[in-house]
mmCIF file of C-alpha atoms and ligand atoms in Angstrom:
data_model
loop_
_atom_site.group_PDB
_atom_site.id
_atom_site.type_symbol
_atom_site.label_atom_id
_atom_site.label_comp_id
_atom_site.label_asym_id
_atom_site.label_seq_id
_atom_site.Cartn_x
_atom_site.Cartn_y
_atom_site.Cartn_z
ATOM 1 C CA MET A 1 -4.750 -28.367 -57.244
ATOM 2 C CA ALA A 2 -7.389 -28.621 -54.461
ATOM 3 C CA LEU A 3 -6.624 -30.537 -51.458
ATOM 4 C CA GLY A 4 -8.175 -34.004 -50.419
ATOM 5 C CA ILE A 5 -9.346 -34.687 -46.938
ATOM 6 C CA TYR A 6 -8.475 -37.813 -45.686
ATOM 7 C CA ILE A 7 -10.279 -39.791 -42.347
ATOM 8 C CA HIS A 8 -8.914 -42.433 -40.856
ATOM 9 C CA ILE A 9 -12.508 -44.966 -39.594
ATOM 10 C CA PRO A 10 -10.532 -47.639 -37.447
ATOM 11 C CA PHE A 11 -13.158 -49.761 -36.675
ATOM 12 C CA CYS A 12 -14.455 -53.709 -37.709
ATOM 13 C CA SER A 13 -16.597 -55.879 -36.981
ATOM 14 C CA ALA A 14 -13.746 -58.846 -37.109
ATOM 15 C CA ILE A 15 -10.252 -58.583 -37.879
ATOM 16 C CA CYS A 16 -9.086 -60.447 -41.553
ATOM 17 C CA ASN A 17 -6.236 -62.528 -41.186
ATOM 18 C CA TYR A 18 -4.437 -61.340 -43.459
ATOM 19 C CA CYS A 19 -4.776 -57.278 -42.791
ATOM 20 C CA ASN A 20 -2.842 -55.142 -41.668
ATOM 21 C CA PHE A 21 -3.881 -51.634 -41.691
ATOM 22 C CA ASN A 22 -4.033 -49.603 -37.986
ATOM 23 C CA ARG A 23 -7.740 -51.191 -37.123
ATOM 24 C CA GLY A 24 -9.133 -52.499 -34.202
ATOM 25 C CA LEU A 25 -12.169 -53.900 -32.808
ATOM 26 C CA PHE A 26 -15.367 -52.322 -33.118
ATOM 27 C CA ASP A 27 -16.708 -50.788 -30.013
ATOM 28 C CA ALA A 28 -19.600 -48.718 -29.502
ATOM 29 C CA ALA A 29 -18.269 -46.415 -26.700
ATOM 30 C CA GLN A 30 -15.133 -46.011 -27.704
ATOM 31 C CA LYS A 31 -16.707 -45.453 -31.500
ATOM 32 C CA THR A 32 -19.049 -42.132 -30.226
ATOM 33 C CA ARG A 33 -15.300 -40.755 -27.985
ATOM 34 C CA TYR A 34 -14.239 -41.455 -31.982
ATOM 35 C CA VAL A 35 -16.403 -39.676 -33.952
ATOM 36 C CA ASP A 36 -16.728 -36.475 -31.061
ATOM 37 C CA ALA A 37 -12.427 -36.726 -31.108
ATOM 38 C CA LEU A 38 -12.452 -36.370 -34.918
ATOM 39 C CA LEU A 39 -14.392 -33.348 -35.289
ATOM 40 C CA ALA A 40 -12.467 -31.311 -32.691
ATOM 41 C CA GLU A 41 -9.693 -31.994 -34.603
ATOM 42 C CA ILE A 42 -11.002 -31.121 -37.693
ATOM 43 C CA THR A 43 -13.048 -27.894 -36.176
ATOM 44 C CA ARG A 44 -9.023 -27.024 -34.718
ATOM 45 C CA ALA A 45 -7.485 -27.678 -37.968
ATOM 46 C CA GLY A 46 -9.635 -25.395 -40.090
ATOM 47 C CA GLU A 47 -9.399 -22.592 -37.115
ATOM 48 C CA ALA A 48 -5.274 -22.972 -37.505
ATOM 49 C CA GLY A 49 -5.961 -22.431 -41.301
ATOM 50 C CA ARG A 50 -8.700 -19.388 -40.607
ATOM 51 C CA ALA A 51 -5.759 -17.600 -38.533
ATOM 52 C CA GLY A 52 -3.565 -17.646 -41.464
ATOM 53 C CA GLN A 53 -1.070 -21.040 -39.233
ATOM 54 C CA ALA A 54 -1.870 -23.092 -41.719
ATOM 55 C CA GLY A 55 -0.181 -24.172 -44.653
ATOM 56 C CA TRP A 56 -3.901 -24.894 -46.399
ATOM 57 C CA ALA A 57 -5.241 -21.402 -46.090
ATOM 58 C CA GLY A 58 -7.559 -20.264 -48.393
ATOM 59 C CA ARG A 59 -7.036 -23.765 -50.363
ATOM 60 C CA SER A 60 -9.609 -25.605 -51.675
ATOM 61 C CA ALA A 61 -11.021 -28.808 -50.737
ATOM 62 C CA ASP A 62 -12.186 -30.830 -53.706
ATOM 63 C CA THR A 63 -12.365 -34.606 -51.767
ATOM 64 C CA ILE A 64 -13.508 -36.198 -48.688
ATOM 65 C CA TYR A 65 -12.181 -40.046 -48.553
ATOM 66 C CA PHE A 66 -13.775 -42.254 -45.338
ATOM 67 C CA GLY A 67 -11.048 -45.287 -45.519
ATOM 68 C CA GLY A 68 -10.921 -47.260 -42.505
ATOM 69 C CA GLY A 69 -11.377 -50.207 -41.223
ATOM 70 C CA THR A 70 -14.680 -50.290 -41.892
ATOM 71 C CA PRO A 71 -16.090 -46.739 -41.906
ATOM 72 C CA SER A 72 -18.902 -48.099 -42.948
ATOM 73 C CA LEU A 73 -19.567 -49.287 -39.573
ATOM 74 C CA LEU A 74 -20.555 -45.665 -38.393
ATOM 75 C CA ASP A 75 -24.514 -43.947 -38.359
ATOM 76 C CA PRO A 76 -25.190 -41.761 -41.552
ATOM 77 C CA SER A 77 -25.610 -39.500 -39.134
ATOM 78 C CA GLU A 78 -21.995 -39.777 -37.417
ATOM 79 C CA VAL A 79 -20.852 -39.809 -41.253
ATOM 80 C CA GLY A 80 -22.934 -36.626 -41.695
ATOM 81 C CA ARG A 81 -21.393 -34.723 -38.592
ATOM 82 C CA ILE A 82 -18.244 -35.129 -40.357
ATOM 83 C CA ILE A 83 -19.020 -34.392 -43.675
ATOM 84 C CA ALA A 84 -20.795 -31.188 -42.062
ATOM 85 C CA ALA A 85 -17.354 -30.161 -40.267
ATOM 86 C CA CYS A 86 -15.242 -30.501 -42.944
ATOM 87 C CA ARG A 87 -17.544 -28.256 -44.826
ATOM 88 C CA GLU A 88 -17.567 -25.461 -41.851
ATOM 89 C CA SER A 89 -13.897 -25.906 -41.184
ATOM 90 C CA PHE A 90 -12.834 -25.734 -44.656
ATOM 91 C CA ASP A 91 -13.754 -24.184 -48.290
ATOM 92 C CA VAL A 92 -14.821 -28.217 -50.332
ATOM 93 C CA THR A 93 -16.335 -27.016 -54.096
ATOM 94 C CA THR A 94 -20.406 -27.866 -53.672
ATOM 95 C CA ASP A 95 -18.885 -30.860 -56.270
ATOM 96 C CA ALA A 96 -17.039 -32.872 -53.867
ATOM 97 C CA GLU A 97 -16.110 -36.325 -54.620
ATOM 98 C CA VAL A 98 -17.297 -37.470 -51.015
ATOM 99 C CA THR A 99 -16.322 -41.462 -50.505
ATOM 100 C CA LEU A 100 -17.012 -44.387 -48.053
ATOM 101 C CA GLU A 101 -15.504 -47.180 -47.574
ATOM 102 C CA ALA A 102 -18.136 -50.020 -46.834
ATOM 103 C CA ASN A 103 -18.087 -53.663 -46.478
ATOM 104 C CA PRO A 104 -21.158 -55.721 -47.990
ATOM 105 C CA GLU A 105 -22.012 -56.867 -44.878
ATOM 106 C CA SER A 106 -22.809 -53.290 -43.261
ATOM 107 C CA VAL A 107 -25.099 -51.766 -45.194
ATOM 108 C CA ASP A 108 -28.361 -51.949 -46.805
ATOM 109 C CA VAL A 109 -30.471 -50.517 -48.572
ATOM 110 C CA ALA A 110 -31.435 -47.883 -46.241
ATOM 111 C CA ARG A 111 -28.319 -47.303 -44.028
ATOM 112 C CA LEU A 112 -27.458 -47.048 -47.925
ATOM 113 C CA GLU A 113 -29.783 -44.145 -48.887
ATOM 114 C CA ALA A 114 -29.665 -42.385 -45.536
ATOM 115 C CA PHE A 115 -25.121 -42.369 -46.062
ATOM 116 C CA ARG A 116 -26.375 -40.538 -49.877
ATOM 117 C CA ASP A 117 -28.660 -38.601 -47.646
ATOM 118 C CA ALA A 118 -25.899 -37.206 -45.751
ATOM 119 C CA GLY A 119 -23.701 -36.205 -48.370
ATOM 120 C CA VAL A 120 -21.317 -39.272 -49.342
ATOM 121 C CA ASN A 121 -21.298 -40.173 -53.451
ATOM 122 C CA ARG A 122 -19.240 -42.515 -53.675
ATOM 123 C CA LEU A 123 -18.547 -45.584 -52.804
ATOM 124 C CA SER A 124 -15.781 -48.466 -52.448
ATOM 125 C CA PHE A 125 -16.644 -51.935 -51.945
ATOM 126 C CA GLY A 126 -14.519 -54.442 -50.334
ATOM 127 C CA VAL A 127 -15.268 -57.840 -51.924
ATOM 128 C CA GLN A 128 -11.948 -58.874 -52.080
ATOM 129 C CA SER A 129 -13.564 -62.149 -54.585
ATOM 130 C CA PHE A 130 -17.159 -63.748 -55.822
ATOM 131 C CA ARG A 131 -15.905 -66.853 -54.111
ATOM 132 C CA ASP A 132 -17.026 -68.082 -50.645
ATOM 133 C CA ASP A 133 -14.013 -70.830 -50.444
ATOM 134 C CA GLU A 134 -11.834 -67.463 -50.779
ATOM 135 C CA LEU A 135 -14.037 -65.379 -48.519
ATOM 136 C CA ARG A 136 -13.518 -67.923 -46.030
ATOM 137 C CA ARG A 137 -9.967 -68.387 -45.591
ATOM 138 C CA LEU A 138 -9.827 -64.336 -45.588
ATOM 139 C CA SER A 139 -11.767 -64.465 -42.659
ATOM 140 C CA ARG A 140 -14.592 -62.279 -44.348
ATOM 141 C CA LEU A 141 -17.292 -61.520 -42.915
ATOM 142 C CA HIS A 142 -19.527 -61.573 -46.224
ATOM 143 C CA ASP A 143 -20.377 -64.307 -49.035
ATOM 144 C CA ALA A 144 -20.218 -63.465 -51.887
ATOM 145 C CA ALA A 145 -24.773 -63.543 -52.592
ATOM 146 C CA ARG A 146 -24.616 -60.546 -49.740
ATOM 147 C CA ALA A 147 -21.604 -58.571 -52.272
ATOM 148 C CA ARG A 148 -23.607 -58.927 -55.217
ATOM 149 C CA GLU A 149 -26.904 -57.682 -53.262
ATOM 150 C CA ALA A 150 -24.646 -55.028 -51.446
ATOM 151 C CA VAL A 151 -23.548 -53.279 -55.278
ATOM 152 C CA VAL A 152 -27.294 -53.495 -56.476
ATOM 153 C CA GLU A 153 -28.437 -52.015 -53.106
ATOM 154 C CA ALA A 154 -26.480 -48.958 -53.547
ATOM 155 C CA ARG A 155 -27.563 -48.680 -57.448
ATOM 156 C CA ARG A 156 -30.923 -48.664 -55.614
ATOM 157 C CA ALA A 157 -30.644 -46.556 -52.647
ATOM 158 C CA GLY A 158 -29.195 -43.990 -55.696
ATOM 159 C CA PHE A 159 -25.054 -43.721 -55.458
ATOM 160 C CA ASP A 160 -23.936 -43.982 -59.598
ATOM 161 C CA ASN A 161 -20.099 -43.775 -58.481
ATOM 162 C CA ILE A 162 -19.891 -47.405 -57.206
ATOM 163 C CA SER A 163 -16.154 -48.689 -56.245
ATOM 164 C CA LEU A 164 -14.957 -52.377 -56.475
ATOM 165 C CA ASP A 165 -11.798 -53.686 -54.409
ATOM 166 C CA LEU A 166 -10.327 -57.344 -55.474
ATOM 167 C CA MET A 167 -7.720 -59.424 -54.178
ATOM 168 C CA MET A 168 -5.749 -61.299 -56.362
ATOM 169 C CA TRP A 169 -2.952 -64.174 -55.936
ATOM 170 C CA LEU A 170 -5.298 -65.331 -52.860
ATOM 171 C CA PRO A 171 -4.326 -69.149 -51.831
ATOM 172 C CA GLU A 172 -5.605 -71.635 -53.803
ATOM 173 C CA GLN A 173 -6.493 -69.487 -56.406
ATOM 174 C CA ARG A 174 -6.061 -70.507 -60.005
ATOM 175 C CA VAL A 175 -6.058 -68.460 -62.801
ATOM 176 C CA ASP A 176 -9.299 -69.677 -64.200
ATOM 177 C CA GLU A 177 -10.684 -68.856 -60.362
ATOM 178 C CA TRP A 178 -9.226 -65.889 -60.853
ATOM 179 C CA LEU A 179 -10.832 -65.171 -63.984
ATOM 180 C CA ALA A 180 -14.041 -66.115 -62.574
ATOM 181 C CA ASN A 181 -13.939 -63.681 -60.120
ATOM 182 C CA VAL A 182 -13.146 -61.019 -62.472
ATOM 183 C CA ASP A 183 -15.970 -61.544 -64.857
ATOM 184 C CA ALA A 184 -18.458 -61.839 -61.670
ATOM 185 C CA ALA A 185 -17.165 -57.889 -61.219
ATOM 186 C CA ILE A 186 -17.308 -57.071 -64.730
ATOM 187 C CA ASP A 187 -21.091 -58.339 -64.192
ATOM 188 C CA CYS A 188 -22.126 -56.440 -61.299
ATOM 189 C CA ASP A 189 -21.218 -53.479 -63.732
ATOM 190 C CA PRO A 190 -19.233 -51.198 -60.503
ATOM 191 C CA ASP A 191 -17.699 -47.814 -61.871
ATOM 192 C CA HIS A 192 -14.290 -48.649 -60.910
ATOM 193 C CA MET A 193 -12.392 -51.434 -59.766
ATOM 194 C CA SER A 194 -8.976 -51.710 -57.930
ATOM 195 C CA LEU A 195 -7.908 -55.206 -57.960
ATOM 196 C CA TYR A 196 -4.293 -55.525 -55.441
ATOM 197 C CA LEU A 197 -2.059 -58.816 -55.541
ATOM 198 C CA LEU A 198 -2.666 -60.022 -51.886
ATOM 199 C CA GLU A 199 0.529 -59.953 -50.063
ATOM 200 C CA VAL A 200 1.344 -62.873 -46.730
ATOM 201 C CA TYR A 201 2.852 -60.139 -44.012
ATOM 202 C CA PRO A 202 4.913 -62.626 -41.910
ATOM 203 C CA ASN A 203 3.233 -62.094 -38.813
ATOM 204 C CA ALA A 204 -0.171 -62.440 -40.334
ATOM 205 C CA PRO A 205 -2.570 -64.941 -39.449
ATOM 206 C CA LEU A 206 -3.605 -65.990 -42.370
ATOM 207 C CA LYS A 207 0.492 -67.118 -42.770
ATOM 208 C CA GLU A 208 -0.220 -69.627 -39.884
ATOM 209 C CA ASP A 209 -4.180 -70.296 -41.289
ATOM 210 C CA MET A 210 -2.209 -71.407 -45.053
ATOM 211 C CA ALA A 211 1.038 -73.758 -43.156
ATOM 212 C CA ARG A 212 -2.096 -75.492 -41.230
ATOM 213 C CA ALA A 213 -4.511 -75.905 -43.776
ATOM 214 C CA ARG A 214 -2.064 -76.298 -46.423
ATOM 215 C CA TRP A 215 -3.267 -73.649 -48.848
ATOM 216 C CA THR A 216 -0.759 -71.812 -50.862
ATOM 217 C CA GLN A 217 -0.491 -69.107 -53.790
ATOM 218 C CA ALA A 218 -0.268 -70.152 -57.560
ATOM 219 C CA PRO A 219 3.025 -69.975 -58.859
ATOM 220 C CA ASP A 220 4.563 -65.871 -60.212
ATOM 221 C CA ASP A 221 3.714 -66.455 -63.298
ATOM 222 C CA ASP A 222 0.455 -67.346 -63.144
ATOM 223 C CA ALA A 223 0.131 -64.091 -60.897
ATOM 224 C CA ALA A 224 1.472 -62.491 -63.566
ATOM 225 C CA THR A 225 -1.096 -64.071 -65.607
ATOM 226 C CA MET A 226 -3.603 -63.557 -63.904
ATOM 227 C CA TYR A 227 -2.737 -59.297 -63.396
ATOM 228 C CA VAL A 228 -2.146 -59.468 -67.121
ATOM 229 C CA THR A 229 -5.472 -61.244 -68.418
ATOM 230 C CA ALA A 230 -7.389 -59.550 -66.333
ATOM 231 C CA MET A 231 -6.448 -55.770 -67.204
ATOM 232 C CA GLU A 232 -6.852 -57.111 -70.841
ATOM 233 C CA ARG A 233 -10.420 -58.435 -69.804
ATOM 234 C CA LEU A 234 -11.689 -55.190 -67.906
ATOM 235 C CA GLU A 235 -10.364 -53.278 -71.097
ATOM 236 C CA THR A 236 -12.478 -55.333 -73.245
ATOM 237 C CA ALA A 237 -15.733 -54.862 -70.392
ATOM 238 C CA GLY A 238 -15.458 -50.588 -71.201
ATOM 239 C CA TYR A 239 -12.866 -49.854 -68.522
ATOM 240 C CA ALA A 240 -10.286 -48.200 -68.677
ATOM 241 C CA GLN A 241 -6.612 -48.862 -66.368
ATOM 242 C CA TYR A 242 -5.478 -45.867 -65.604
ATOM 243 C CA GLU A 243 -3.272 -46.575 -62.749
ATOM 244 C CA ILE A 244 -0.662 -50.079 -61.772
ATOM 245 C CA SER A 245 -4.320 -51.669 -59.549
ATOM 246 C CA ASN A 246 -7.023 -49.127 -60.691
ATOM 247 C CA VAL A 247 -9.747 -49.492 -63.068
ATOM 248 C CA ALA A 248 -12.803 -46.966 -63.769
ATOM 249 C CA LYS A 249 -14.851 -46.211 -66.616
ATOM 250 C CA PRO A 250 -14.825 -42.897 -67.759
ATOM 251 C CA GLY A 251 -14.652 -39.835 -65.880
ATOM 252 C CA ARG A 252 -14.801 -42.317 -62.919
ATOM 253 C CA ALA A 253 -11.402 -42.737 -61.809
ATOM 254 C CA SER A 254 -10.568 -41.936 -58.359
ATOM 255 C CA ARG A 255 -10.843 -37.940 -57.642
ATOM 256 C CA HIS A 256 -9.390 -38.742 -54.306
ATOM 257 C CA ASN A 257 -6.419 -41.282 -55.184
ATOM 258 C CA LEU A 258 -5.191 -39.565 -57.782
ATOM 259 C CA LYS A 259 -3.873 -36.994 -55.714
ATOM 260 C CA TYR A 260 -1.405 -39.304 -53.786
ATOM 261 C CA TRP A 261 -0.487 -40.167 -57.526
ATOM 262 C CA THR A 262 0.027 -36.839 -59.044
ATOM 263 C CA ASP A 263 2.168 -34.828 -56.343
ATOM 264 C CA GLY A 264 -1.023 -33.624 -54.573
ATOM 265 C CA GLU A 265 -1.548 -32.046 -51.259
ATOM 266 C CA TRP A 266 -4.492 -33.335 -48.328
ATOM 267 C CA LEU A 267 -4.665 -33.206 -44.767
ATOM 268 C CA GLY A 268 -5.286 -36.469 -43.142
ATOM 269 C CA PHE A 269 -7.349 -37.169 -39.874
ATOM 270 C CA GLY A 270 -7.912 -39.305 -37.223
ATOM 271 C CA CYS A 271 -6.302 -42.198 -35.331
ATOM 272 C CA GLY A 272 -3.137 -42.542 -37.614
ATOM 273 C CA ALA A 273 -3.905 -40.788 -40.505
ATOM 274 C CA HIS A 274 -1.128 -38.836 -43.133
ATOM 275 C CA GLY A 275 -1.230 -35.383 -44.745
ATOM 276 C CA THR A 276 1.260 -33.578 -47.262
ATOM 277 C CA ILE A 277 0.606 -29.699 -47.427
ATOM 278 C CA ASP A 278 3.162 -27.511 -48.957
ATOM 279 C CA GLY A 279 6.184 -30.149 -48.467
ATOM 280 C CA VAL A 280 5.388 -30.932 -44.896
ATOM 281 C CA ARG A 281 4.228 -34.807 -44.079
ATOM 282 C CA THR A 282 2.651 -35.291 -40.754
ATOM 283 C CA LYS A 283 1.507 -38.321 -39.416
ATOM 284 C CA ASN A 284 -1.276 -38.643 -36.189
ATOM 285 C CA VAL A 285 -0.549 -41.277 -33.862
ATOM 286 C CA SER A 286 -1.606 -44.071 -34.301
ATOM 287 C CA GLY A 287 -3.560 -45.235 -31.391
ATOM 288 C CA ILE A 288 -7.302 -45.274 -31.407
ATOM 289 C CA GLY A 289 -6.880 -44.617 -27.503
ATOM 290 C CA GLU A 290 -4.313 -42.355 -27.912
ATOM 291 C CA TYR A 291 -6.350 -40.178 -30.280
ATOM 292 C CA ILE A 292 -9.001 -39.895 -28.339
ATOM 293 C CA ASP A 293 -6.674 -38.891 -25.725
ATOM 294 C CA ALA A 294 -4.409 -36.482 -27.245
ATOM 295 C CA VAL A 295 -7.639 -35.183 -28.647
ATOM 296 C CA THR A 296 -9.912 -34.336 -25.736
ATOM 297 C CA ARG A 297 -6.512 -32.894 -23.533
ATOM 298 C CA GLY A 298 -6.210 -30.995 -26.343
ATOM 299 C CA HIS A 299 -2.665 -31.312 -26.952
ATOM 300 C CA THR A 300 -0.958 -32.238 -30.923
ATOM 301 C CA VAL A 301 -2.191 -35.296 -32.246
ATOM 302 C CA THR A 302 0.646 -35.496 -34.377
ATOM 303 C CA SER A 303 3.672 -38.315 -34.025
ATOM 304 C CA ASP A 304 5.410 -37.208 -36.429
ATOM 305 C CA VAL A 305 6.373 -33.866 -38.675
ATOM 306 C CA ARG A 306 8.447 -34.011 -41.430
ATOM 307 C CA ARG A 307 9.594 -31.221 -44.637
ATOM 308 C CA MET A 308 10.357 -33.446 -47.149
ATOM 309 C CA ASP A 309 13.818 -31.815 -49.132
ATOM 310 C CA ALA A 310 13.820 -31.399 -53.007
ATOM 311 C CA ALA A 311 15.520 -34.936 -53.290
ATOM 312 C CA GLU A 312 13.276 -36.613 -51.672
ATOM 313 C CA ARG A 313 10.183 -34.890 -52.847
ATOM 314 C CA LEU A 314 11.358 -35.347 -57.120
ATOM 315 C CA GLY A 315 11.298 -38.949 -55.727
ATOM 316 C CA ASP A 316 7.984 -39.102 -54.331
ATOM 317 C CA ALA A 317 6.783 -37.573 -57.714
ATOM 318 C CA LEU A 318 8.673 -40.189 -60.394
ATOM 319 C CA PHE A 319 7.322 -42.989 -57.989
ATOM 320 C CA THR A 320 3.992 -42.087 -57.572
ATOM 321 C CA GLY A 321 3.858 -40.881 -61.318
ATOM 322 C CA LEU A 322 4.646 -44.138 -62.531
ATOM 323 C CA ARG A 323 2.420 -45.917 -60.950
ATOM 324 C CA LEU A 324 0.527 -43.737 -63.600
ATOM 325 C CA THR A 325 -0.639 -45.377 -66.788
ATOM 326 C CA GLU A 326 -0.074 -42.784 -68.201
ATOM 327 C CA GLY A 327 3.479 -41.961 -66.828
ATOM 328 C CA ILE A 328 4.910 -39.159 -66.292
ATOM 329 C CA ASP A 329 5.320 -35.469 -67.876
ATOM 330 C CA LEU A 330 8.874 -34.423 -68.476
ATOM 331 C CA GLU A 331 8.641 -31.415 -68.848
ATOM 332 C CA VAL A 332 6.243 -31.285 -65.151
ATOM 333 C CA ILE A 333 9.035 -31.689 -63.142
ATOM 334 C CA ARG A 334 11.802 -30.395 -65.528
ATOM 335 C CA LYS A 335 9.915 -27.080 -64.165
ATOM 336 C CA ARG A 336 8.949 -28.189 -60.855
ATOM 337 C CA TYR A 337 12.176 -29.380 -60.161
ATOM 338 C CA GLY A 338 14.412 -28.100 -62.157
ATOM 339 C CA ILE A 339 15.200 -31.877 -63.155
ATOM 340 C CA ASP A 340 15.859 -33.240 -66.350
ATOM 341 C CA VAL A 341 14.372 -36.772 -65.864
ATOM 342 C CA TRP A 342 15.881 -38.562 -68.719
ATOM 343 C CA GLN A 343 19.537 -36.114 -68.668
ATOM 344 C CA LYS A 344 19.966 -38.164 -64.645
ATOM 345 C CA TYR A 345 18.495 -41.081 -65.090
ATOM 346 C CA GLY A 346 18.764 -42.073 -68.962
ATOM 347 C CA ASP A 347 21.541 -44.300 -68.758
ATOM 348 C CA ASN A 348 20.289 -46.428 -66.525
ATOM 349 C CA LEU A 349 16.644 -46.512 -67.476
ATOM 350 C CA THR A 350 16.926 -47.146 -71.074
ATOM 351 C CA PRO A 351 17.970 -50.928 -70.538
ATOM 352 C CA PHE A 352 14.709 -51.357 -69.265
ATOM 353 C CA VAL A 353 13.018 -49.295 -72.309
ATOM 354 C CA GLY A 354 14.808 -51.516 -74.600
ATOM 355 C CA ALA A 355 13.566 -55.108 -72.416
ATOM 356 C CA GLY A 356 10.024 -52.566 -73.006
ATOM 357 C CA LEU A 357 8.863 -52.929 -69.703
ATOM 358 C CA LEU A 358 9.065 -48.774 -70.098
ATOM 359 C CA ARG A 359 7.938 -46.022 -72.624
ATOM 360 C CA HIS A 360 9.828 -43.022 -73.259
ATOM 361 C CA ASP A 361 8.333 -40.653 -76.292
ATOM 362 C CA GLY A 362 10.423 -37.694 -75.357
ATOM 363 C CA SER A 363 7.845 -35.511 -73.342
ATOM 364 C CA ARG A 364 6.574 -38.833 -71.620
ATOM 365 C CA LEU A 365 7.934 -41.978 -68.896
ATOM 366 C CA ALA A 366 5.708 -44.757 -68.621
ATOM 367 C CA LEU A 367 5.381 -47.985 -67.158
ATOM 368 C CA THR A 368 4.273 -50.627 -70.062
ATOM 369 C CA ARG A 369 1.712 -53.065 -68.835
ATOM 370 C CA GLY A 370 4.659 -55.621 -68.517
ATOM 371 C CA GLY A 371 6.783 -52.969 -66.679
ATOM 372 C CA MET A 372 4.149 -52.421 -63.841
ATOM 373 C CA LEU A 373 4.183 -55.958 -62.954
ATOM 374 C CA LEU A 374 8.082 -54.985 -62.604
ATOM 375 C CA ALA A 375 7.638 -52.173 -61.274
ATOM 376 C CA ASN A 376 10.041 -51.595 -57.720
ATOM 377 C CA GLU A 377 13.004 -52.842 -60.315
ATOM 378 C CA VAL A 378 12.602 -50.050 -62.069
ATOM 379 C CA MET A 379 11.569 -47.831 -59.292
ATOM 380 C CA ALA A 380 14.566 -48.652 -57.801
ATOM 381 C CA VAL A 381 16.392 -46.410 -60.554
ATOM 382 C CA PHE A 382 15.843 -43.336 -58.609
ATOM 383 C CA VAL A 383 16.720 -44.084 -55.376
HETATM 384 S S1 SF4 B 1 -12.823 -55.343 -42.906
HETATM 385 FE FE1 SF4 B 1 -10.459 -54.103 -43.920
HETATM 386 S S2 SF4 B 1 -9.384 -53.284 -42.383
HETATM 387 FE FE2 SF4 B 1 -10.833 -54.357 -40.699
HETATM 388 S S3 SF4 B 1 -9.647 -56.316 -40.398
HETATM 389 FE FE3 SF4 B 1 -10.393 -56.771 -42.375
HETATM 390 S S4 SF4 B 1 -9.011 -56.044 -43.688
HETATM 391 FE FE4 SF4 B 1 -8.688 -54.984 -41.663
#
């Protein structure tokens, strides 16, 4: 399978109250230095590959993914230089999927056209909600009207592969309000959608905001209804669920993200970026300044290198594979890891099959939609 290339852009115009990603406030001068560092890291990796010193030597890549942070805060010319560096350093296929995560308030038609000219062919908009009250509670910078406009502008700029992120189970959100969000998203006619349950982290400012304003999240049963009903509604609208949190129109599943769920391999560039090649998992230093400094001094930016043993690789393949609607191909696992999954775990998995949470048809193992809500419990069998 071809490799993926992940590029981390850690800058944001403001820090959202629920966010626990690796990001920092936008600083124009630091962004310029960061892009230079990224270009250097990519170029060095390319040189190592050409010298045969790296596990990816001779492999092609068919995806580039700009994640963040807010990658759409980069100038389109910077995005173009990074894509060009990837193409010069690696064998990137001509039809590669090149995704840019974008926040609605950070783009207009001219910028979107320029991103497209720079080589981006897929946009992933962080919309989260189509209700202004919900967006305000999340301290997002855009409103619902801006989100709708951004999608229209992206179409006008020529993008035919657009994804929207929505979050459910928001503070004060009730089932009807959530479903109205889903309908609003369907009205925008994106090619792909990601639906995430809000997770309120213990140290997130949102937790304090909720306590102060007495905002609550709907009961767990309502969260389950939100998830299941949304998926049904999206299916009726022509989207097929292919992963626990992702739906797509035919042919529009995220080629890049599928690498994470199908035992694939990818290179990661930028602060905090992870990579997995040949059973070796790497992580770069997390801090923006620390990363720029390391690259500039010619030091390694990798803070963690771990060769996964066979058991860990198998566990990973089972965990991530079960996230997919099509589940795990047991024959592929047997060939790759020499394990008969059903023989090894069948006794523990049978109760989940009986409870309608898991499907086992002999050759595949997959979660049902109900099972997806309790995925962690099922997956615990493999730990
Ligand atoms: S825009 Fe995204 S990455 Fe940036 S602070 Fe908000 S949630 Fe975090």
